[in-house]
Tab-separated table of C-alpha atoms in Angstrom:
chain	number	residue	atom	x	y	z
K	38	UNK	CA	-81.969	22.376	-66.498
K	39	UNK	CA	-79.029	21.436	-64.259
K	40	UNK	CA	-80.287	23.772	-61.708
K	41	UNK	CA	-83.771	22.318	-61.936
K	42	UNK	CA	-82.518	18.826	-61.590
K	43	UNK	CA	-80.439	19.626	-58.491
K	44	UNK	CA	-83.485	21.574	-56.901
K	45	UNK	CA	-85.694	18.607	-57.516
K	46	UNK	CA	-83.237	16.143	-56.023
K	47	UNK	CA	-82.751	18.481	-53.035
K	48	UNK	CA	-86.610	18.971	-52.545
K	49	UNK	CA	-87.406	15.280	-52.536
K	50	UNK	CA	-84.518	14.387	-50.321
K	51	UNK	CA	-85.471	17.088	-47.847
K	52	UNK	CA	-89.037	15.820	-47.687
K	53	UNK	CA	-87.656	12.364	-47.039
K	54	UNK	CA	-85.364	13.426	-44.394
K	55	UNK	CA	-87.968	15.517	-42.442
K	56	UNK	CA	-90.441	12.668	-42.683
K	57	UNK	CA	-87.843	10.269	-41.396
K	58	UNK	CA	-87.653	12.120	-38.121
K	59	UNK	CA	-91.354	13.353	-37.855
K	60	UNK	CA	-93.117	10.175	-38.582
K	61	UNK	CA	-91.674	7.991	-35.909
K	62	UNK	CA	-92.406	10.942	-33.556
K	63	UNK	CA	-96.056	11.028	-34.563
K	64	UNK	CA	-96.373	7.181	-34.461
K	65	UNK	CA	-95.253	7.268	-30.677
K	66	UNK	CA	-97.513	10.443	-29.988
K	67	UNK	CA	-100.654	8.815	-31.433
K	68	UNK	CA	-100.045	5.230	-30.145
K	69	UNK	CA	-98.096	5.747	-27.047
K	70	UNK	CA	-96.324	2.477	-27.934
K	71	UNK	CA	-92.551	2.418	-28.770
K	72	UNK	CA	-92.920	-0.920	-30.232
K	73	UNK	CA	-95.224	0.469	-32.862
K	74	UNK	CA	-92.551	2.752	-34.068
K	75	UNK	CA	-90.318	-0.349	-34.784
K	76	UNK	CA	-93.192	-2.149	-36.352
K	77	UNK	CA	-93.897	0.621	-38.865
K	78	UNK	CA	-90.217	0.826	-39.720
K	79	UNK	CA	-89.953	-2.855	-40.176
K	80	UNK	CA	-93.148	-3.169	-42.252
K	81	UNK	CA	-91.710	-0.757	-44.720
K	82	UNK	CA	-88.449	-2.689	-45.189
K	83	UNK	CA	-89.645	-5.529	-47.579
K	84	UNK	CA	-91.671	-3.292	-49.724
K	85	UNK	CA	-88.639	-1.049	-50.239
K	86	UNK	CA	-86.552	-3.877	-51.347
K	87	UNK	CA	-89.202	-5.208	-53.775
K	88	UNK	CA	-89.672	-1.790	-55.135
K	89	UNK	CA	-85.988	-1.207	-55.593
K	90	UNK	CA	-85.804	-4.150	-57.996
K	91	UNK	CA	-89.140	-3.929	-59.651
K	92	UNK	CA	-88.866	-0.120	-60.037
K	93	UNK	CA	-85.663	-0.418	-62.008
K	94	UNK	CA	-87.581	-2.390	-64.682
K	95	UNK	CA	-90.420	0.263	-64.711
K	96	UNK	CA	-87.794	3.041	-65.229
K	97	UNK	CA	-86.512	1.241	-68.182
K	98	UNK	CA	-89.982	0.719	-69.426
K	99	UNK	CA	-91.709	4.031	-68.998
K	100	UNK	CA	-88.668	6.409	-68.938
K	101	UNK	CA	-86.843	8.160	-65.999
K	102	UNK	CA	-88.442	11.506	-66.226
K	103	UNK	CA	-91.984	10.084	-66.141
K	104	UNK	CA	-91.388	7.716	-63.286
K	105	UNK	CA	-89.636	10.297	-61.119
K	106	UNK	CA	-92.551	12.646	-61.455
K	107	UNK	CA	-95.160	9.919	-60.853
K	108	UNK	CA	-93.153	8.585	-57.842
K	109	UNK	CA	-92.936	12.039	-56.187
K	110	UNK	CA	-96.650	12.642	-56.590
K	111	UNK	CA	-97.618	9.339	-55.428
K	112	UNK	CA	-95.246	9.713	-52.285
K	113	UNK	CA	-96.677	13.295	-51.605
K	114	UNK	CA	-100.177	11.776	-51.678
K	115	UNK	CA	-99.240	8.959	-49.111
K	116	UNK	CA	-97.700	11.376	-46.725
K	117	UNK	CA	-100.514	13.929	-47.088
K	118	UNK	CA	-103.107	11.019	-46.321
K	119	UNK	CA	-101.669	10.833	-42.636
K	120	UNK	CA	-102.623	14.245	-41.388
K	121	UNK	CA	-106.003	14.034	-43.426
K	122	UNK	CA	-106.728	10.700	-41.694
K	123	UNK	CA	-105.589	12.068	-38.406
K	124	UNK	CA	-107.849	15.014	-38.581
K	125	UNK	CA	-110.989	13.087	-39.466
K	126	UNK	CA	-110.899	9.663	-37.658
K	127	UNK	CA	-107.500	9.368	-35.788
K	128	UNK	CA	-104.448	7.437	-36.777
K	129	UNK	CA	-103.961	3.892	-35.774
K	130	UNK	CA	-101.110	1.515	-36.156
K	131	UNK	CA	-102.703	0.002	-39.142
K	132	UNK	CA	-103.020	3.187	-40.992
K	133	UNK	CA	-99.338	3.796	-40.279
K	134	UNK	CA	-98.247	0.529	-41.500
K	135	UNK	CA	-100.593	0.733	-44.765
K	136	UNK	CA	-99.355	4.154	-45.510
K	137	UNK	CA	-95.870	3.566	-44.699
K	138	UNK	CA	-95.744	0.537	-46.981
K	139	UNK	CA	-97.597	2.470	-49.738
K	140	UNK	CA	-94.990	5.386	-49.495
K	141	UNK	CA	-91.981	3.009	-49.301
K	142	UNK	CA	-93.087	1.431	-52.654
K	143	UNK	CA	-92.882	4.836	-54.354
K	144	UNK	CA	-89.816	6.387	-52.549
K	145	UNK	CA	-87.151	3.958	-53.778
K	146	UNK	CA	-88.141	3.942	-57.429
K	147	UNK	CA	-88.430	7.775	-57.415
K	148	UNK	CA	-84.903	7.857	-55.963
K	149	UNK	CA	-83.501	5.493	-58.621
K	150	UNK	CA	-85.283	7.261	-61.395
K	151	UNK	CA	-83.679	10.512	-60.388
K	152	UNK	CA	-80.238	8.939	-60.409
K	153	UNK	CA	-80.732	7.406	-63.853
K	154	UNK	CA	-81.835	10.941	-65.088
K	155	UNK	CA	-78.508	12.282	-64.166
K	156	UNK	CA	-76.687	11.128	-67.405
K	157	UNK	CA	-79.469	12.620	-69.413
K	158	UNK	CA	-79.149	15.920	-67.750
K	159	UNK	CA	-75.478	15.720	-68.060
K	160	UNK	CA	-75.651	15.244	-71.869
K	161	UNK	CA	-78.528	17.736	-72.358
K	162	UNK	CA	-76.805	20.504	-70.227
K	163	UNK	CA	-73.383	19.722	-71.822
K	164	UNK	CA	-71.956	19.173	-68.429
K	165	UNK	CA	-69.584	16.343	-67.658
K	166	UNK	CA	-71.144	13.487	-65.750
K	167	UNK	CA	-68.459	13.788	-63.018
K	168	UNK	CA	-69.289	17.281	-62.290
K	169	UNK	CA	-73.175	16.734	-62.134
K	170	UNK	CA	-72.609	13.631	-59.956
K	171	UNK	CA	-70.458	15.440	-57.527
K	172	UNK	CA	-72.833	18.445	-57.261
K	173	UNK	CA	-75.793	15.861	-56.830
K	174	UNK	CA	-74.025	14.283	-53.809
K	175	UNK	CA	-73.121	17.861	-52.533
K	176	UNK	CA	-76.847	18.681	-52.448
K	177	UNK	CA	-77.463	15.496	-50.585
K	178	UNK	CA	-74.802	16.360	-47.988
K	179	UNK	CA	-76.241	19.903	-47.477
K	180	UNK	CA	-79.804	18.241	-46.960
K	181	UNK	CA	-78.294	15.822	-44.412
K	182	UNK	CA	-77.166	18.796	-42.485
K	183	UNK	CA	-80.136	21.013	-42.720
K	184	UNK	CA	-82.921	18.484	-42.906
K	185	UNK	CA	-82.725	17.050	-39.375
K	186	UNK	CA	-82.443	20.589	-37.937
K	187	UNK	CA	-85.350	21.721	-39.960
K	188	UNK	CA	-87.458	18.731	-38.679
K	189	UNK	CA	-86.211	19.170	-35.093
K	190	UNK	CA	-87.341	22.846	-35.193
K	191	UNK	CA	-90.637	22.122	-36.657
K	192	UNK	CA	-91.549	19.362	-34.308
K	193	UNK	CA	-90.943	21.817	-31.478
K	194	UNK	CA	-93.170	24.514	-32.972
K	195	UNK	CA	-96.032	22.484	-34.404
K	196	UNK	CA	-97.727	19.040	-34.289
K	197	UNK	CA	-95.748	16.362	-36.209
K	198	UNK	CA	-98.947	15.801	-38.254
K	199	UNK	CA	-98.638	19.413	-39.554
K	200	UNK	CA	-94.997	18.824	-40.200
K	201	UNK	CA	-95.852	16.063	-42.653
K	202	UNK	CA	-97.808	18.586	-44.929
K	203	UNK	CA	-94.428	20.367	-45.443
K	204	UNK	CA	-92.729	16.989	-46.320
K	205	UNK	CA	-95.704	16.159	-48.826
K	206	UNK	CA	-95.295	19.608	-50.185
K	207	UNK	CA	-91.482	19.134	-50.672
K	208	UNK	CA	-92.306	15.807	-52.817
K	209	UNK	CA	-94.970	17.509	-54.924
K	210	UNK	CA	-92.667	20.454	-55.537
K	211	UNK	CA	-89.958	18.131	-56.572
K	212	UNK	CA	-92.396	16.393	-59.093
K	213	UNK	CA	-93.400	19.699	-60.541
K	214	UNK	CA	-89.734	20.653	-60.919
K	215	UNK	CA	-88.959	17.446	-62.699
K	216	UNK	CA	-92.101	17.911	-64.822
K	217	UNK	CA	-90.705	21.310	-66.087
K	218	UNK	CA	-87.640	19.414	-67.783
K	219	UNK	CA	-87.956	19.099	-71.505
K	220	UNK	CA	-89.887	15.828	-72.329
K	221	UNK	CA	-87.025	14.470	-74.362
K	222	UNK	CA	-84.833	14.330	-71.321
K	223	UNK	CA	-85.120	11.117	-69.487
K	224	UNK	CA	-87.575	9.537	-72.111
K	225	UNK	CA	-87.516	5.881	-72.348
K	226	UNK	CA	-84.572	4.727	-74.700
K	227	UNK	CA	-85.428	3.988	-78.257
K	228	UNK	CA	-83.397	0.746	-77.890
K	229	UNK	CA	-85.608	-0.380	-74.818
K	230	UNK	CA	-88.873	-1.791	-75.851
K	231	UNK	CA	-91.794	-1.526	-73.373
K	232	UNK	CA	-91.222	-5.187	-72.550
K	233	UNK	CA	-88.236	-7.472	-73.735
K	234	UNK	CA	-90.305	-10.500	-73.608
K	235	UNK	CA	-90.951	-12.868	-70.746
K	236	UNK	CA	-92.501	-10.291	-68.307
K	237	UNK	CA	-91.206	-8.755	-65.045
K	238	UNK	CA	-89.007	-11.833	-64.040
K	239	UNK	CA	-87.290	-11.886	-67.375
K	240	UNK	CA	-86.659	-8.235	-67.356
K	241	UNK	CA	-85.167	-8.381	-63.863
K	242	UNK	CA	-82.928	-11.380	-65.009
K	243	UNK	CA	-81.827	-9.250	-67.801
K	244	UNK	CA	-80.648	-6.706	-65.390
K	245	UNK	CA	-78.879	-9.214	-63.302
K	246	UNK	CA	-77.185	-10.652	-66.338
K	247	UNK	CA	-75.852	-7.338	-67.576
K	248	UNK	CA	-74.743	-6.509	-64.022
K	249	UNK	CA	-72.948	-9.899	-63.631
K	250	UNK	CA	-71.117	-9.560	-66.910
K	251	UNK	CA	-69.460	-6.288	-66.048
K	252	UNK	CA	-67.082	-7.146	-63.268
K	253	UNK	CA	-65.986	-3.513	-62.681
K	254	UNK	CA	-69.699	-2.511	-61.764
K	255	UNK	CA	-70.254	-5.779	-59.957
K	256	UNK	CA	-67.194	-5.248	-57.710
K	257	UNK	CA	-68.316	-1.681	-57.049
K	258	UNK	CA	-71.610	-2.719	-56.077
K	259	UNK	CA	-70.432	-5.126	-53.492
K	260	UNK	CA	-67.880	-2.606	-52.249
K	261	UNK	CA	-70.663	-0.146	-51.579
K	262	UNK	CA	-72.727	-2.782	-49.980
K	263	UNK	CA	-69.904	-3.724	-47.723
K	264	UNK	CA	-69.344	-0.311	-46.837
K	265	UNK	CA	-72.926	0.351	-46.046
K	266	UNK	CA	-72.947	-2.855	-43.705
K	267	UNK	CA	-70.139	-1.414	-41.629
K	268	UNK	CA	-71.013	2.383	-41.686
K	269	UNK	CA	-74.616	2.009	-40.889
K	270	UNK	CA	-74.284	0.170	-37.566
K	271	UNK	CA	-71.322	2.512	-36.572
K	272	UNK	CA	-73.430	5.610	-37.233
K	273	UNK	CA	-76.758	4.344	-36.019
K	274	UNK	CA	-75.747	2.058	-33.139
K	275	UNK	CA	-72.283	2.192	-31.868
K	276	UNK	CA	-71.658	5.973	-31.904
K	277	UNK	CA	-74.927	6.873	-30.288
K	278	UNK	CA	-74.644	4.403	-27.635
K	279	UNK	CA	-71.108	5.397	-26.977
K	280	UNK	CA	-71.966	9.142	-26.775
K	281	UNK	CA	-74.870	8.754	-24.612
K	282	UNK	CA	-72.820	6.648	-22.329
K	283	UNK	CA	-70.406	9.562	-22.049
K	284	UNK	CA	-73.424	11.815	-21.229
K	285	UNK	CA	-72.942	13.688	-24.570
K	286	UNK	CA	-75.910	12.823	-26.782
K	287	UNK	CA	-75.459	16.230	-28.427
K	288	UNK	CA	-71.909	15.049	-29.473
K	289	UNK	CA	-73.730	12.470	-31.868
K	290	UNK	CA	-75.486	15.259	-33.725
K	291	UNK	CA	-72.025	16.918	-34.120
K	292	UNK	CA	-70.435	13.809	-35.380
K	293	UNK	CA	-73.144	13.353	-38.072
K	294	UNK	CA	-72.881	17.066	-39.092
K	295	UNK	CA	-68.929	16.784	-39.432
K	296	UNK	CA	-69.475	13.532	-41.414
K	297	UNK	CA	-71.899	15.350	-43.786
K	298	UNK	CA	-69.608	18.449	-44.036
K	299	UNK	CA	-66.793	16.245	-44.865
K	300	UNK	CA	-68.988	14.546	-47.546
K	301	UNK	CA	-69.943	17.905	-49.155
K	302	UNK	CA	-66.253	18.824	-49.376
K	303	UNK	CA	-65.217	15.401	-50.901
K	304	UNK	CA	-68.079	15.536	-53.335
K	305	UNK	CA	-67.624	19.227	-54.211
K	306	UNK	CA	-63.756	18.463	-54.960
K	307	UNK	CA	-64.938	15.571	-57.242
K	308	UNK	CA	-67.442	17.867	-59.040
K	309	UNK	CA	-64.646	20.546	-59.522
K	310	UNK	CA	-61.780	18.183	-60.697
K	311	UNK	CA	-62.963	14.761	-60.993
K	312	UNK	CA	-63.215	14.873	-64.864
K	313	UNK	CA	-59.425	15.696	-64.894
K	314	UNK	CA	-58.297	12.884	-62.763
K	315	UNK	CA	-57.909	9.057	-63.167
K	316	UNK	CA	-61.002	7.241	-61.821
K	317	UNK	CA	-58.510	4.640	-60.303
K	318	UNK	CA	-56.708	7.443	-58.493
K	319	UNK	CA	-59.863	8.953	-57.139
K	320	UNK	CA	-61.067	5.541	-55.939
K	321	UNK	CA	-57.779	4.702	-54.160
K	322	UNK	CA	-57.478	8.069	-52.399
K	323	UNK	CA	-61.071	7.959	-51.439
K	324	UNK	CA	-60.672	4.522	-49.977
K	325	UNK	CA	-57.530	5.446	-48.045
K	326	UNK	CA	-59.075	8.558	-46.646
K	327	UNK	CA	-62.302	6.958	-45.819
K	328	UNK	CA	-60.531	3.987	-44.119
K	329	UNK	CA	-58.350	6.467	-41.865
K	330	UNK	CA	-61.546	8.197	-40.804
K	331	UNK	CA	-63.782	5.258	-40.157
K	332	UNK	CA	-61.139	3.400	-38.226
K	333	UNK	CA	-60.688	6.575	-36.212
K	334	UNK	CA	-64.458	6.660	-35.441
K	335	UNK	CA	-64.569	2.985	-34.688
K	336	UNK	CA	-61.957	3.153	-31.958
K	337	UNK	CA	-64.255	5.551	-30.118
K	338	UNK	CA	-61.592	8.283	-29.190
K	339	UNK	CA	-62.478	11.490	-27.220
K	340	UNK	CA	-64.890	13.545	-29.009
K	341	UNK	CA	-62.544	16.176	-30.425
K	342	UNK	CA	-60.578	13.405	-32.146
K	343	UNK	CA	-64.004	11.835	-33.056
K	344	UNK	CA	-65.040	14.947	-34.972
K	345	UNK	CA	-61.659	15.228	-36.829
K	346	UNK	CA	-62.114	11.486	-37.817
K	347	UNK	CA	-65.662	12.183	-38.886
K	348	UNK	CA	-64.455	15.028	-41.349
K	349	UNK	CA	-61.755	12.656	-42.892
K	350	UNK	CA	-64.208	9.744	-43.214
K	351	UNK	CA	-66.751	12.233	-45.001
K	352	UNK	CA	-64.169	13.739	-47.380
K	353	UNK	CA	-63.024	10.065	-48.338
K	354	UNK	CA	-66.632	8.689	-48.711
K	355	UNK	CA	-68.032	11.839	-50.511
K	356	UNK	CA	-66.783	10.995	-53.986
K	357	UNK	CA	-67.629	7.365	-53.958
K	358	UNK	CA	-71.441	7.496	-54.784
K	359	UNK	CA	-70.639	10.006	-57.398
K	360	UNK	CA	-67.871	7.745	-58.988
K	361	UNK	CA	-70.257	4.810	-58.810
K	362	UNK	CA	-72.906	6.760	-60.985
K	363	UNK	CA	-70.135	7.743	-63.355
K	364	UNK	CA	-68.954	4.022	-63.854
K	365	UNK	CA	-72.638	2.894	-64.295
K	366	UNK	CA	-73.136	5.662	-66.981
K	367	UNK	CA	-70.066	4.649	-68.888
K	368	UNK	CA	-70.276	0.905	-68.778
K	369	UNK	CA	-73.939	-0.153	-68.528
K	370	UNK	CA	-76.298	0.289	-71.665
K	371	UNK	CA	-78.828	2.797	-71.309
K	372	UNK	CA	-81.724	0.520	-71.969
K	373	UNK	CA	-80.970	-1.371	-68.858
K	374	UNK	CA	-79.436	1.238	-66.589
K	375	UNK	CA	-82.561	1.460	-64.404
K	376	UNK	CA	-82.500	-2.075	-63.690
K	377	UNK	CA	-78.935	-2.169	-62.601
K	378	UNK	CA	-79.111	0.873	-60.432
K	379	UNK	CA	-82.248	-0.703	-58.876
K	380	UNK	CA	-80.337	-3.829	-58.135
K	381	UNK	CA	-77.437	-1.858	-56.593
K	382	UNK	CA	-79.864	0.072	-54.431
K	383	UNK	CA	-81.541	-3.163	-53.356
K	384	UNK	CA	-78.118	-4.758	-52.376
K	385	UNK	CA	-77.135	-1.950	-50.357
K	386	UNK	CA	-80.620	-1.585	-48.691
K	387	UNK	CA	-80.354	-5.252	-47.596
K	388	UNK	CA	-76.789	-4.776	-46.228
K	389	UNK	CA	-77.822	-2.038	-43.870
K	390	UNK	CA	-80.304	-3.971	-41.519
K	391	UNK	CA	-78.131	-7.111	-41.683
K	392	UNK	CA	-75.054	-5.137	-40.738
K	393	UNK	CA	-76.936	-3.345	-37.942
K	394	UNK	CA	-78.370	-6.623	-36.732
K	395	UNK	CA	-74.891	-8.277	-36.527
K	396	UNK	CA	-73.428	-5.187	-34.795
K	397	UNK	CA	-76.201	-5.254	-32.112
K	398	UNK	CA	-75.415	-8.952	-31.432
K	399	UNK	CA	-71.717	-8.226	-31.128
K	400	UNK	CA	-72.441	-5.504	-28.599
K	401	UNK	CA	-74.413	-7.948	-26.441
K	402	UNK	CA	-71.807	-10.601	-26.651
K	403	UNK	CA	-68.539	-8.822	-26.730
K	404	UNK	CA	-69.145	-5.158	-25.695
K	405	UNK	CA	-69.174	-1.846	-27.252
K	406	UNK	CA	-65.474	-0.912	-27.823
K	407	UNK	CA	-64.749	-4.445	-29.180
K	408	UNK	CA	-67.672	-4.098	-31.588
K	409	UNK	CA	-66.368	-0.733	-32.790
K	410	UNK	CA	-62.959	-2.206	-33.157
K	411	UNK	CA	-64.261	-5.044	-35.158
K	412	UNK	CA	-66.205	-2.683	-37.553
K	413	UNK	CA	-63.086	-0.620	-38.065
K	414	UNK	CA	-61.085	-3.730	-38.880
K	415	UNK	CA	-63.817	-5.052	-41.255
K	416	UNK	CA	-63.751	-1.610	-43.145
K	417	UNK	CA	-59.871	-1.799	-43.373
K	418	UNK	CA	-60.032	-5.452	-44.608
K	419	UNK	CA	-62.570	-4.504	-47.310
K	420	UNK	CA	-60.510	-1.500	-48.432
K	421	UNK	CA	-57.317	-3.213	-48.805
K	422	UNK	CA	-59.084	-6.324	-50.478
K	423	UNK	CA	-60.936	-4.074	-53.057
K	424	UNK	CA	-57.851	-2.083	-53.862
K	425	UNK	CA	-56.133	-5.478	-54.916
K	426	UNK	CA	-59.153	-6.660	-56.999
K	427	UNK	CA	-58.121	-6.980	-60.630
K	428	UNK	CA	-61.487	-5.633	-61.822
K	429	UNK	CA	-61.010	-2.319	-59.985
K	430	UNK	CA	-57.727	-1.676	-61.738
K	431	UNK	CA	-59.797	-1.085	-64.794
K	432	UNK	CA	-61.898	1.732	-63.652
K	433	UNK	CA	-60.511	3.932	-66.434
K	434	UNK	CA	-61.555	1.630	-69.113
K	435	UNK	CA	-65.019	2.646	-70.720
K	436	UNK	CA	-67.008	-0.144	-72.054
K	437	UNK	CA	-70.745	0.027	-72.693
K	438	UNK	CA	-71.716	-3.607	-73.492
K	439	UNK	CA	-74.939	-4.294	-75.425
K	440	UNK	CA	-77.776	-6.069	-73.461
K	441	UNK	CA	-77.638	-8.883	-76.135
K	442	UNK	CA	-74.069	-9.546	-75.315
K	443	UNK	CA	-74.869	-9.747	-71.599
K	444	UNK	CA	-77.554	-12.407	-71.966
K	445	UNK	CA	-75.683	-14.610	-74.226
K	446	UNK	CA	-72.714	-16.953	-73.440
K	447	UNK	CA	-69.808	-15.823	-71.455
K	448	UNK	CA	-67.198	-14.047	-73.534
K	449	UNK	CA	-64.410	-16.498	-74.730
K	450	UNK	CA	-61.613	-14.042	-74.617
K	451	UNK	CA	-60.472	-13.733	-70.883
K	452	UNK	CA	-59.312	-10.160	-71.440
K	453	UNK	CA	-62.727	-9.218	-72.485
K	454	UNK	CA	-64.451	-11.129	-69.760
K	455	UNK	CA	-62.604	-9.221	-67.081
K	456	UNK	CA	-63.571	-5.805	-68.405
């Protein structure tokens, strides 16, 4: 079962990675308008945010396995529709926007469903959640290295519309692999009724309440969002502009690859020995290593130093998503876990465009190196601040509060309230 779960995760992620590269290329080829590429991307942003929140509720209502399968099949259909329409009538901006929005509505809930499925697979396979979470992130790191290379090679050989058939096939194959898992794995929790009363709004509010009452998971959520708001503009804006200016666009691909390789090493180490280590110790070491690497990247040194910093940053950042999943598994009740993970994903997804927008304005006003230095300083401030947070000194305390507790009054005992 563990192998099938990891295969499903890898196939779905590979399809999304290839589509991320092939789709903008296809939009530009068919429309000849660079602005259309940005329009399609922007049109998908809000549906992704909405689906991240609402999808978490659906996961808790219908079950992790069922929603993962349905989302992957729906995503495969949306992608497959593009080459079909292209063949019979030709693609226009309207078609790209409509199908891009439809795909976005399914991709994020599917991703969240697979994430919430991990604890079920760990229990059914009798594998520690630390090991499974680390292996899951390692598979993701491999796809980050392999996916762009596969997409680039396919685009050279065949039309991007043909490449999309492959991405659709990856999503469909991921759904079939997940479907082969036992029905009892990832079924809706017996403690989670189809609707807890009050409809979608009340269900979302319940997830917010549970998240808010667990200060550890709340703190980790905002740490992840702050990290994304800094790393995304550094990776997607500052480094490409810097390396193109040095007449080394290929250097950017190397930096991303070295980041991914470092991430594979970090998450692999966590999978191997994470269960034997203090979670607080893992968090501290990961924060210190990632800070050293990110600051090294942000200072925009010569390329050899840049590559070394990328490896260090990847090793430090690698265990953090796995550790976050472990904490959610241990501290959040199963009946609301989908909602909490959906809200976490929504917060991180919001932080990425906001951080990128802020960095682009800083480059215009202050310059590239100054913006890089500010991003590095921002990461260091976040790291130092979170290491001092009282809530994050309790990472090794396991507490699964019941949903009823979370929607009631605040705990009167300060010691309990801080857990």
